[in-house]
JSON list of C-alpha atoms in Angstrom, two decimals:
[
{"chain": "A", "resi": 1, "resn": "MET", "atom": "CA", "xyz": [-13.12, -14.17, -9.73]},
{"chain": "A", "resi": 2, "resn": "GLU", "atom": "CA", "xyz": [-11.54, -11.45, -11.78]},
{"chain": "A", "resi": 3, "resn": "ARG", "atom": "CA", "xyz": [-9.01, -9.26, -10.02]},
{"chain": "A", "resi": 4, "resn": "HIS", "atom": "CA", "xyz": [-9.53, -5.53, -10.40]},
{"chain": "A", "resi": 5, "resn": "ARG", "atom": "CA", "xyz": [-6.52, -4.48, -8.37]},
{"chain": "A", "resi": 6, "resn": "GLN", "atom": "CA", "xyz": [-3.04, -5.70, -7.60]},
{"chain": "A", "resi": 7, "resn": "ILE", "atom": "CA", "xyz": [-1.61, -5.39, -4.10]},
{"chain": "A", "resi": 8, "resn": "ILE", "atom": "CA", "xyz": [2.08, -4.75, -3.57]},
{"chain": "A", "resi": 9, "resn": "TYR", "atom": "CA", "xyz": [4.02, -4.26, -0.36]},
{"chain": "A", "resi": 10, "resn": "PHE", "atom": "CA", "xyz": [6.42, -1.37, 0.08]},
{"chain": "A", "resi": 11, "resn": "LYS", "atom": "CA", "xyz": [9.49, -2.67, 1.88]},
{"chain": "A", "resi": 12, "resn": "ASP", "atom": "CA", "xyz": [8.66, -4.77, 4.97]},
{"chain": "A", "resi": 13, "resn": "TYR", "atom": "CA", "xyz": [6.34, -2.33, 6.76]},
{"chain": "A", "resi": 14, "resn": "PHE", "atom": "CA", "xyz": [3.16, -4.32, 6.22]},
{"chain": "A", "resi": 15, "resn": "LEU", "atom": "CA", "xyz": [4.80, -7.75, 6.47]},
{"chain": "A", "resi": 16, "resn": "ASP", "atom": "CA", "xyz": [6.36, -6.84, 9.84]},
{"chain": "A", "resi": 17, "resn": "PHE", "atom": "CA", "xyz": [2.88, -5.97, 11.14]},
{"chain": "A", "resi": 18, "resn": "PHE", "atom": "CA", "xyz": [1.27, -9.05, 9.54]},
{"chain": "A", "resi": 19, "resn": "GLU", "atom": "CA", "xyz": [3.78, -11.52, 10.98]},
{"chain": "A", "resi": 20, "resn": "GLN", "atom": "CA", "xyz": [3.02, -10.32, 14.54]},
{"chain": "A", "resi": 21, "resn": "GLN", "atom": "CA", "xyz": [-0.65, -11.35, 14.26]},
{"chain": "A", "resi": 22, "resn": "THR", "atom": "CA", "xyz": [-2.27, -14.64, 15.25]},
{"chain": "A", "resi": 23, "resn": "GLU", "atom": "CA", "xyz": [-3.17, -17.12, 12.50]},
{"chain": "A", "resi": 24, "resn": "LYS", "atom": "CA", "xyz": [-6.88, -16.26, 12.77]},
{"chain": "A", "resi": 25, "resn": "VAL", "atom": "CA", "xyz": [-6.17, -12.52, 12.42]},
{"chain": "A", "resi": 26, "resn": "LYS", "atom": "CA", "xyz": [-3.90, -13.25, 9.44]},
{"chain": "A", "resi": 27, "resn": "GLU", "atom": "CA", "xyz": [-6.74, -15.21, 7.81]},
{"chain": "A", "resi": 28, "resn": "LYS", "atom": "CA", "xyz": [-9.13, -12.29, 8.32]},
{"chain": "A", "resi": 29, "resn": "ILE", "atom": "CA", "xyz": [-6.59, -9.81, 6.92]},
{"chain": "A", "resi": 30, "resn": "ASP", "atom": "CA", "xyz": [-6.05, -12.10, 3.90]},
{"chain": "A", "resi": 31, "resn": "HIS", "atom": "CA", "xyz": [-9.82, -12.23, 3.35]},
{"chain": "A", "resi": 32, "resn": "VAL", "atom": "CA", "xyz": [-10.18, -8.45, 3.44]},
{"chain": "A", "resi": 33, "resn": "LEU", "atom": "CA", "xyz": [-7.19, -8.00, 1.09]},
{"chain": "A", "resi": 34, "resn": "PHE", "atom": "CA", "xyz": [-8.83, -10.50, -1.29]},
{"chain": "A", "resi": 35, "resn": "VAL", "atom": "CA", "xyz": [-12.03, -8.42, -1.25]},
{"chain": "A", "resi": 36, "resn": "VAL", "atom": "CA", "xyz": [-9.95, -5.30, -2.00]},
{"chain": "A", "resi": 37, "resn": "THR", "atom": "CA", "xyz": [-8.51, -7.00, -5.09]},
{"chain": "A", "resi": 38, "resn": "VAL", "atom": "CA", "xyz": [-11.72, -8.45, -6.55]},
{"chain": "A", "resi": 39, "resn": "ALA", "atom": "CA", "xyz": [-14.53, -6.02, -5.65]},
{"chain": "A", "resi": 40, "resn": "ASP", "atom": "CA", "xyz": [-15.64, -3.63, -8.39]},
{"chain": "A", "resi": 41, "resn": "ARG", "atom": "CA", "xyz": [-16.20, -1.07, -5.67]},
{"chain": "A", "resi": 42, "resn": "ILE", "atom": "CA", "xyz": [-14.50, -1.77, -2.37]},
{"chain": "A", "resi": 43, "resn": "PRO", "atom": "CA", "xyz": [-17.08, -1.66, 0.45]},
{"chain": "A", "resi": 44, "resn": "GLN", "atom": "CA", "xyz": [-16.57, 1.32, 2.77]},
{"chain": "A", "resi": 45, "resn": "LYS", "atom": "CA", "xyz": [-16.68, -1.12, 5.67]},
{"chain": "A", "resi": 46, "resn": "PHE", "atom": "CA", "xyz": [-13.24, -2.34, 4.46]},
{"chain": "A", "resi": 47, "resn": "PHE", "atom": "CA", "xyz": [-11.73, 0.74, 2.85]},
{"chain": "A", "resi": 48, "resn": "GLN", "atom": "CA", "xyz": [-11.76, 4.47, 3.51]},
{"chain": "A", "resi": 49, "resn": "HIS", "atom": "CA", "xyz": [-9.84, 7.59, 2.48]},
{"chain": "A", "resi": 50, "resn": "LEU", "atom": "CA", "xyz": [-8.26, 9.39, 5.43]},
{"chain": "A", "resi": 51, "resn": "GLU", "atom": "CA", "xyz": [-9.47, 12.98, 5.49]},
{"chain": "A", "resi": 52, "resn": "GLY", "atom": "CA", "xyz": [-6.76, 15.61, 5.51]},
{"chain": "A", "resi": 53, "resn": "THR", "atom": "CA", "xyz": [-4.31, 13.41, 3.59]},
{"chain": "A", "resi": 54, "resn": "ASN", "atom": "CA", "xyz": [-3.29, 13.42, -0.03]},
{"chain": "A", "resi": 55, "resn": "GLY", "atom": "CA", "xyz": [-4.26, 9.95, -1.22]},
{"chain": "A", "resi": 56, "resn": "LEU", "atom": "CA", "xyz": [-3.76, 7.92, 1.97]},
{"chain": "A", "resi": 57, "resn": "TYR", "atom": "CA", "xyz": [-6.34, 5.20, 2.65]},
{"chain": "A", "resi": 58, "resn": "GLU", "atom": "CA", "xyz": [-6.91, 2.69, 5.41]},
{"chain": "A", "resi": 59, "resn": "ILE", "atom": "CA", "xyz": [-7.95, -0.90, 4.97]},
{"chain": "A", "resi": 60, "resn": "ARG", "atom": "CA", "xyz": [-10.23, -1.82, 7.85]},
{"chain": "A", "resi": 61, "resn": "VAL", "atom": "CA", "xyz": [-10.20, -5.25, 9.45]},
{"chain": "A", "resi": 62, "resn": "GLU", "atom": "CA", "xyz": [-12.30, -6.33, 12.43]},
{"chain": "A", "resi": 63, "resn": "PHE", "atom": "CA", "xyz": [-11.92, -9.66, 14.19]},
{"chain": "A", "resi": 64, "resn": "GLN", "atom": "CA", "xyz": [-13.40, -10.74, 17.53]},
{"chain": "A", "resi": 65, "resn": "GLY", "atom": "CA", "xyz": [-13.96, -7.18, 18.68]},
{"chain": "A", "resi": 66, "resn": "ASN", "atom": "CA", "xyz": [-10.45, -6.06, 17.74]},
{"chain": "A", "resi": 67, "resn": "ILE", "atom": "CA", "xyz": [-9.91, -3.45, 15.05]},
{"chain": "A", "resi": 68, "resn": "TYR", "atom": "CA", "xyz": [-6.89, -3.41, 12.74]},
{"chain": "A", "resi": 69, "resn": "ARG", "atom": "CA", "xyz": [-5.92, -0.76, 10.23]},
{"chain": "A", "resi": 70, "resn": "ILE", "atom": "CA", "xyz": [-3.53, -1.07, 7.31]},
{"chain": "A", "resi": 71, "resn": "PHE", "atom": "CA", "xyz": [-2.49, 2.08, 5.49]},
{"chain": "A", "resi": 72, "resn": "CYS", "atom": "CA", "xyz": [-2.18, 2.15, 1.72]},
{"chain": "A", "resi": 73, "resn": "CYS", "atom": "CA", "xyz": [-2.50, 4.24, -1.42]},
{"chain": "A", "resi": 74, "resn": "PHE", "atom": "CA", "xyz": [-3.35, 3.70, -5.06]},
{"chain": "A", "resi": 75, "resn": "ASP", "atom": "CA", "xyz": [-0.62, 3.87, -7.65]},
{"chain": "A", "resi": 76, "resn": "GLU", "atom": "CA", "xyz": [-0.87, 3.63, -11.41]},
{"chain": "A", "resi": 77, "resn": "GLY", "atom": "CA", "xyz": [-4.61, 3.22, -11.31]},
{"chain": "A", "resi": 78, "resn": "GLN", "atom": "CA", "xyz": [-5.44, -0.08, -9.69]},
{"chain": "A", "resi": 79, "resn": "VAL", "atom": "CA", "xyz": [-2.35, -1.02, -7.69]},
{"chain": "A", "resi": 80, "resn": "VAL", "atom": "CA", "xyz": [-2.80, -0.82, -3.92]},
{"chain": "A", "resi": 81, "resn": "VAL", "atom": "CA", "xyz": [0.48, -0.25, -2.11]},
{"chain": "A", "resi": 82, "resn": "LEU", "atom": "CA", "xyz": [0.46, -1.47, 1.49]},
{"chain": "A", "resi": 83, "resn": "PHE", "atom": "CA", "xyz": [2.32, 0.41, 4.18]},
{"chain": "A", "resi": 84, "resn": "ASN", "atom": "CA", "xyz": [2.23, 0.04, 7.96]},
{"chain": "A", "resi": 85, "resn": "GLY", "atom": "CA", "xyz": [-0.56, -1.46, 10.03]},
{"chain": "A", "resi": 86, "resn": "PHE", "atom": "CA", "xyz": [-1.60, -1.38, 13.67]},
{"chain": "A", "resi": 87, "resn": "GLN", "atom": "CA", "xyz": [-4.24, -2.59, 16.10]},
{"chain": "A", "resi": 88, "resn": "LYS", "atom": "CA", "xyz": [-6.63, 0.21, 16.92]},
{"chain": "A", "resi": 89, "resn": "LYS", "atom": "CA", "xyz": [-7.26, 0.78, 20.64]},
{"chain": "A", "resi": 90, "resn": "SER", "atom": "CA", "xyz": [-9.51, 3.85, 20.50]},
{"chain": "A", "resi": 91, "resn": "GLN", "atom": "CA", "xyz": [-12.30, 5.29, 18.34]},
{"chain": "A", "resi": 92, "resn": "LYS", "atom": "CA", "xyz": [-10.00, 7.75, 16.57]},
{"chain": "A", "resi": 93, "resn": "THR", "atom": "CA", "xyz": [-6.98, 6.69, 14.50]},
{"chain": "A", "resi": 94, "resn": "PRO", "atom": "CA", "xyz": [-3.89, 7.97, 16.37]},
{"chain": "A", "resi": 95, "resn": "SER", "atom": "CA", "xyz": [-2.24, 10.89, 14.57]},
{"chain": "A", "resi": 96, "resn": "GLY", "atom": "CA", "xyz": [1.19, 9.30, 15.15]},
{"chain": "A", "resi": 97, "resn": "GLU", "atom": "CA", "xyz": [0.13, 6.28, 13.07]},
{"chain": "A", "resi": 98, "resn": "ILE", "atom": "CA", "xyz": [-1.19, 8.54, 10.30]},
{"chain": "A", "resi": 99, "resn": "ASP", "atom": "CA", "xyz": [2.02, 10.60, 10.35]},
{"chain": "A", "resi": 100, "resn": "LYS", "atom": "CA", "xyz": [4.06, 7.41, 10.07]},
{"chain": "A", "resi": 101, "resn": "ALA", "atom": "CA", "xyz": [1.96, 6.25, 7.10]},
{"chain": "A", "resi": 102, "resn": "VAL", "atom": "CA", "xyz": [2.28, 9.62, 5.34]},
{"chain": "A", "resi": 103, "resn": "LYS", "atom": "CA", "xyz": [6.06, 9.48, 5.84]},
{"chain": "A", "resi": 104, "resn": "ILE", "atom": "CA", "xyz": [6.17, 5.95, 4.37]},
{"chain": "A", "resi": 105, "resn": "MET", "atom": "CA", "xyz": [3.95, 6.99, 1.44]},
{"chain": "A", "resi": 106, "resn": "ASN", "atom": "CA", "xyz": [6.25, 9.93, 0.69]},
{"chain": "A", "resi": 107, "resn": "GLU", "atom": "CA", "xyz": [9.25, 7.60, 0.92]},
{"chain": "A", "resi": 108, "resn": "TYR", "atom": "CA", "xyz": [7.55, 5.26, -1.59]},
{"chain": "A", "resi": 109, "resn": "TYR", "atom": "CA", "xyz": [6.92, 8.06, -4.10]},
{"chain": "A", "resi": 110, "resn": "ASP", "atom": "CA", "xyz": [10.43, 9.53, -3.60]},
{"chain": "A", "resi": 111, "resn": "GLU", "atom": "CA", "xyz": [12.02, 6.14, -4.32]},
{"chain": "A", "resi": 112, "resn": "LYS", "atom": "CA", "xyz": [9.77, 5.63, -7.33]},
{"chain": "A", "resi": 113, "resn": "LEU", "atom": "CA", "xyz": [10.76, 9.05, -8.70]},
{"chain": "A", "resi": 114, "resn": "ILE", "atom": "CA", "xyz": [14.46, 8.26, -8.25]},
{"chain": "A", "resi": 115, "resn": "GLN", "atom": "CA", "xyz": [13.98, 4.94, -10.09]},
{"chain": "A", "resi": 116, "resn": "LYS", "atom": "CA", "xyz": [12.28, 6.73, -13.01]},
{"chain": "A", "resi": 117, "resn": "GLN", "atom": "CA", "xyz": [15.05, 9.32, -13.14]},
{"chain": "A", "resi": 118, "resn": "ASN", "atom": "CA", "xyz": [17.68, 6.57, -13.17]},
{"chain": "A", "resi": 119, "resn": "GLN", "atom": "CA", "xyz": [15.85, 4.72, -15.96]},
{"chain": "A", "resi": 120, "resn": "LEU", "atom": "CA", "xyz": [15.61, 7.91, -17.99]},
{"chain": "A", "resi": 121, "resn": "ALA", "atom": "CA", "xyz": [19.31, 8.66, -17.48]},
{"chain": "A", "resi": 122, "resn": "LYS", "atom": "CA", "xyz": [20.16, 5.11, -18.58]},
{"chain": "A", "resi": 123, "resn": "GLN", "atom": "CA", "xyz": [18.02, 5.49, -21.72]},
{"chain": "A", "resi": 124, "resn": "ILE", "atom": "CA", "xyz": [19.72, 8.78, -22.58]},
{"chain": "A", "resi": 125, "resn": "THR", "atom": "CA", "xyz": [23.15, 7.22, -22.06]},
{"chain": "A", "resi": 126, "resn": "ASN", "atom": "CA", "xyz": [22.24, 4.27, -24.31]},
{"chain": "A", "resi": 127, "resn": "THR", "atom": "CA", "xyz": [20.86, 6.61, -26.97]},
{"chain": "A", "resi": 128, "resn": "ASN", "atom": "CA", "xyz": [24.06, 8.69, -26.88]},
{"chain": "A", "resi": 129, "resn": "LYS", "atom": "CA", "xyz": [26.18, 5.54, -27.24]},
{"chain": "A", "resi": 130, "resn": "LYS", "atom": "CA", "xyz": [24.14, 4.38, -30.24]},
{"chain": "A", "resi": 131, "resn": "THR", "atom": "CA", "xyz": [24.42, 7.82, -31.85]},
{"chain": "A", "resi": 132, "resn": "LYS", "atom": "CA", "xyz": [28.22, 7.86, -31.42]},
{"chain": "A", "resi": 133, "resn": "ASN", "atom": "CA", "xyz": [28.50, 4.35, -32.86]},
{"chain": "A", "resi": 134, "resn": "HIS", "atom": "CA", "xyz": [26.62, 5.41, -36.00]},
{"chain": "A", "resi": 135, "resn": "GLU", "atom": "CA", "xyz": [28.74, 8.51, -36.64]}
]
């Protein structure tokens, strides 16, 4: 199957959640993440934008009557960046979990911006060195 998306993990937020799950839950999460990577259009049953957020999505996993949510966003088109996850205990997603995910998403974009600025500064420095060497 052709992959349409790449999944990356930001820091250990998702992996910390994943490692706490049983093997069967991990298998189900892996299956849903596989669907996210290969589906032309991700089924809404597995993936939904969170209203009132700027680009935050939740990956939805159900197993034996338990509901799990993993927060993520798209970056650079088809990359899905995974953040924190939790086991849902009520019908509505707790606002504290959404707030945590928004904070992690902002941290991701802040760090990415800093990396780009550092790369640009390095390129400028290298260009200046080359210019001085040719004078």
